[in-house]
Amino acid sequence: MTSPLVIAIDGPAAAGKGTIAKRLAAHYGLAYLDTGLLYRAIGRLAHERGLDLGDGAAVGAVARELDPASLDDAALRGREAGELASRVAVHRQVRDALTSFQRAFAVMPGGAVLDGRDIGTVICPDAQVKIFVTASPEVRARRRTDELLAKGRAVDYGTILAEVRERDARDAGRAAAPLKAAPDARLLDTSEMDIEAAFRAACGIVDEAPYRDED
Ligand code: DC
């Protein structure tokens, strides 16, 4: 019998993990969950309600109410939502409220790809494939800057680099499920790769993984 394939993709902001995860899901015919969207939606809701984002109990209540079907809003993908997400994601109450939804998604019969910060370490520690996608802060900031410039936004590289470093420090430095590679994750450093090469490397990791049950 073969168990459904679960692929856990973690890594810092702007390393390419979302694009890689989405393409892996399409390639292997798996469902895809961008878990960052859950935190982004909570950050935005809490902000709109004027809550103190440092208040774990209040923000945790927002997280428990979240309708995961309501994540289709383009504004959730912007810089501001990312910043708000990183701030609310430090709270244990927020993370706990999202755990069962993410785990239920991961065990769907056809298999799944989830991307985030703690998928391989906390949400799906038994995932058959774990990939930690990273790139240097300078490369990530350059990519993010170019993306925003291409959309006609006035941004400067130095500001974006500072944001990337600040987000890394908050995501990796928090006590609750910090950003880190699971001990059994394969590291994929995309600093010197374009997205095509990064995707091919990720497919190589999946294809080499001993993920099929023999019994
Ligand atoms: O992947 P992203 O950029 O959309 O994530 C936004 C923020 O949400 C990120 O800085 C930290 C938080 N996050 C998290 O703590 N755990 C996850 N599984 C996903 C995102």
XYZ file of C-alpha atoms and ligand atoms in Angstrom:
235
model
C 0.000 0.000 0.000
C 1.212 3.506 -0.762
C 0.341 6.331 1.643
C -0.611 9.656 0.112
C 2.425 11.797 -0.496
C 2.886 14.770 1.829
C 5.533 17.342 0.936
C 6.521 19.927 3.561
C 8.193 23.069 2.247
C 9.626 25.560 4.718
C 11.919 28.540 4.474
C 12.255 32.282 4.927
C 10.299 34.932 3.020
C 11.056 35.391 -0.682
C 13.250 32.305 -1.061
C 10.949 30.963 -3.784
C 9.183 28.381 -1.635
C 5.646 29.400 -2.644
C 6.365 29.105 -6.356
C 8.213 25.831 -5.877
C 5.446 24.409 -3.669
C 2.706 25.383 -6.124
C 4.581 23.880 -9.056
C 5.329 20.670 -7.153
C 1.628 20.338 -6.329
C 0.663 20.717 -10.008
C 3.429 18.361 -11.149
C 2.635 15.543 -8.722
C -1.149 16.096 -8.708
C -1.337 17.096 -5.031
C -3.471 19.634 -3.176
C -1.633 22.808 -2.168
C -1.905 24.939 0.957
C -0.022 28.221 1.373
C -0.115 28.373 5.185
C 1.271 31.928 5.196
C -2.140 33.056 3.926
C -3.741 31.876 7.177
C -1.413 34.074 9.241
C -1.804 36.944 6.784
C -5.605 36.793 7.054
C -5.433 36.801 10.852
C -2.949 39.688 10.889
C -5.181 41.749 8.676
C -8.377 40.972 10.544
C -6.751 41.788 13.873
C -5.372 45.033 12.445
C -8.745 46.033 10.943
C -10.362 45.457 14.310
C -7.808 47.698 15.955
C -6.480 44.945 18.223
C -3.113 45.132 19.905
C -1.111 42.655 17.799
C 0.999 41.862 20.825
C -2.040 40.534 22.706
C -1.904 36.774 22.117
C -5.282 36.077 23.737
C -7.136 38.653 21.618
C -5.422 37.680 18.367
C -5.859 33.993 19.206
C -9.630 34.576 19.378
C -9.512 36.022 15.842
C -7.555 32.949 14.707
C -10.175 30.596 16.141
C -12.881 32.395 14.130
C -11.002 32.385 10.841
C -12.831 30.887 7.896
C -10.061 29.229 5.860
C -12.317 29.457 2.812
C -11.883 33.241 2.845
C -8.250 33.414 1.751
C -8.825 34.482 -1.814
C -8.170 38.178 -1.305
C -5.290 39.551 -3.394
C -4.479 42.103 -0.661
C -3.343 39.221 1.547
C -0.334 38.757 -0.713
C 1.059 42.246 -0.194
C 3.938 43.460 1.987
C 1.766 44.918 4.699
C -0.132 41.654 5.219
C 3.197 39.786 5.377
C 4.435 42.076 8.105
C 1.181 41.767 10.083
C 1.316 37.978 9.646
C 4.806 37.740 11.042
C 3.737 39.756 14.096
C 0.672 37.660 14.942
C 2.452 34.384 14.135
C 4.611 34.682 17.285
C 1.640 33.805 19.508
C 1.141 30.241 20.652
C -2.653 30.810 20.784
C -2.672 31.791 17.101
C -0.538 28.827 16.027
C -2.563 26.346 18.070
C -5.807 27.602 16.509
C -4.451 26.786 13.029
C -2.894 23.399 13.735
C -5.877 21.119 13.215
C -6.945 22.797 9.953
C -3.433 22.407 8.522
C -3.114 18.784 9.670
C -6.531 17.897 8.259
C -5.452 19.412 4.950
C -2.243 17.380 4.971
C -3.983 14.028 5.347
C -6.353 14.390 2.451
C -6.487 11.191 0.427
C -4.794 12.488 -2.715
C -1.757 13.863 -0.865
C -0.722 17.455 -0.307
C 2.010 20.079 -0.423
C 2.060 22.610 2.407
C 4.425 25.545 2.603
C 5.246 27.692 5.614
C 7.763 27.985 8.427
C 6.985 25.015 10.699
C 5.491 22.409 8.376
C 8.313 19.887 8.586
C 8.996 20.550 12.277
C 5.526 20.909 13.864
C 2.572 20.484 11.502
C 3.688 17.445 9.483
C 6.693 15.931 11.246
C 5.993 12.653 9.393
C 5.906 14.182 5.897
C 7.648 11.841 3.463
C 9.466 14.746 1.816
C 10.748 17.860 3.574
C 12.501 20.646 1.754
C 13.936 23.762 3.383
C 14.136 26.393 0.655
C 16.485 29.241 1.335
C 18.578 31.959 -0.334
C 20.806 34.724 0.982
C 18.998 37.795 2.370
C 20.596 39.918 -0.376
C 19.289 37.678 -3.152
C 15.828 37.508 -1.600
C 15.695 41.278 -1.195
C 16.842 41.766 -4.797
C 14.108 39.417 -6.083
C 11.439 41.078 -3.989
C 12.558 44.547 -5.104
C 12.530 43.538 -8.777
C 9.071 41.976 -8.406
C 7.675 45.155 -6.873
C 9.407 47.414 -9.413
C 7.915 45.292 -12.203
C 4.482 46.010 -10.700
C 5.236 49.719 -10.883
C 5.781 50.218 -7.133
C 8.333 52.746 -5.910
C 10.594 50.685 -3.660
C 14.219 50.709 -2.822
C 16.507 47.732 -2.313
C 17.897 48.920 1.036
C 14.431 49.192 2.587
C 13.430 45.765 1.325
C 16.685 44.207 2.576
C 16.035 45.668 6.036
C 12.487 44.244 5.975
C 13.736 40.809 4.921
C 16.302 40.764 7.746
C 13.763 41.950 10.296
C 11.217 39.314 9.234
C 13.869 36.555 9.345
C 14.892 37.608 12.838
C 11.289 37.618 14.092
C 10.291 34.327 12.417
C 13.441 32.482 13.501
C 13.748 34.100 16.927
C 10.272 33.450 18.312
C 9.736 30.783 20.977
C 6.629 29.220 19.366
C 7.489 27.023 16.349
C 10.364 29.158 15.069
C 11.484 29.040 11.463
C 14.085 26.278 11.212
C 14.905 23.319 9.051
C 13.714 19.937 10.342
C 16.711 17.666 10.984
C 15.536 15.403 8.146
C 14.819 18.227 5.656
C 16.809 18.580 2.451
C 18.259 22.038 2.043
C 17.611 23.803 -1.267
C 19.604 27.023 -1.585
C 18.173 28.915 -4.548
C 20.622 31.864 -4.349
C 22.308 30.891 -7.598
C 19.251 29.400 -9.329
C 16.441 30.763 -11.411
C 12.963 29.435 -10.654
C 13.161 26.759 -13.358
C 16.392 25.344 -11.918
C 14.990 25.532 -8.382
C 11.870 23.634 -9.439
C 13.931 20.937 -11.170
C 16.109 20.582 -8.066
C 12.996 20.238 -5.898
C 11.605 17.540 -8.228
C 14.931 15.735 -7.898
C 14.578 15.757 -4.109
C 11.013 14.422 -4.299
C 11.923 11.715 -6.807
C 14.871 10.534 -4.719
C 12.929 10.454 -1.457
C 12.120 6.977 -0.158
C 8.498 7.972 0.336
C 6.665 4.882 -0.803
C 5.468 2.409 1.822
C 6.541 -1.075 0.890
C 3.724 -2.943 2.689
O 5.024 32.681 3.828
P 4.514 34.106 4.060
O 5.490 35.169 3.657
O 3.175 34.313 3.454
O 4.324 34.211 5.642
C 3.991 35.419 6.262
C 4.356 35.344 7.743
O 3.511 34.397 8.393
C 5.769 34.876 8.026
O 6.668 35.964 8.125
C 5.638 34.145 9.342
C 4.225 33.650 9.357
N 4.096 32.218 9.077
C 4.345 31.341 10.101
O 4.733 31.775 11.188
N 4.150 30.009 9.935
C 3.756 29.516 8.762
N 3.567 28.196 8.625
C 3.523 30.389 7.676
C 3.713 31.751 7.859
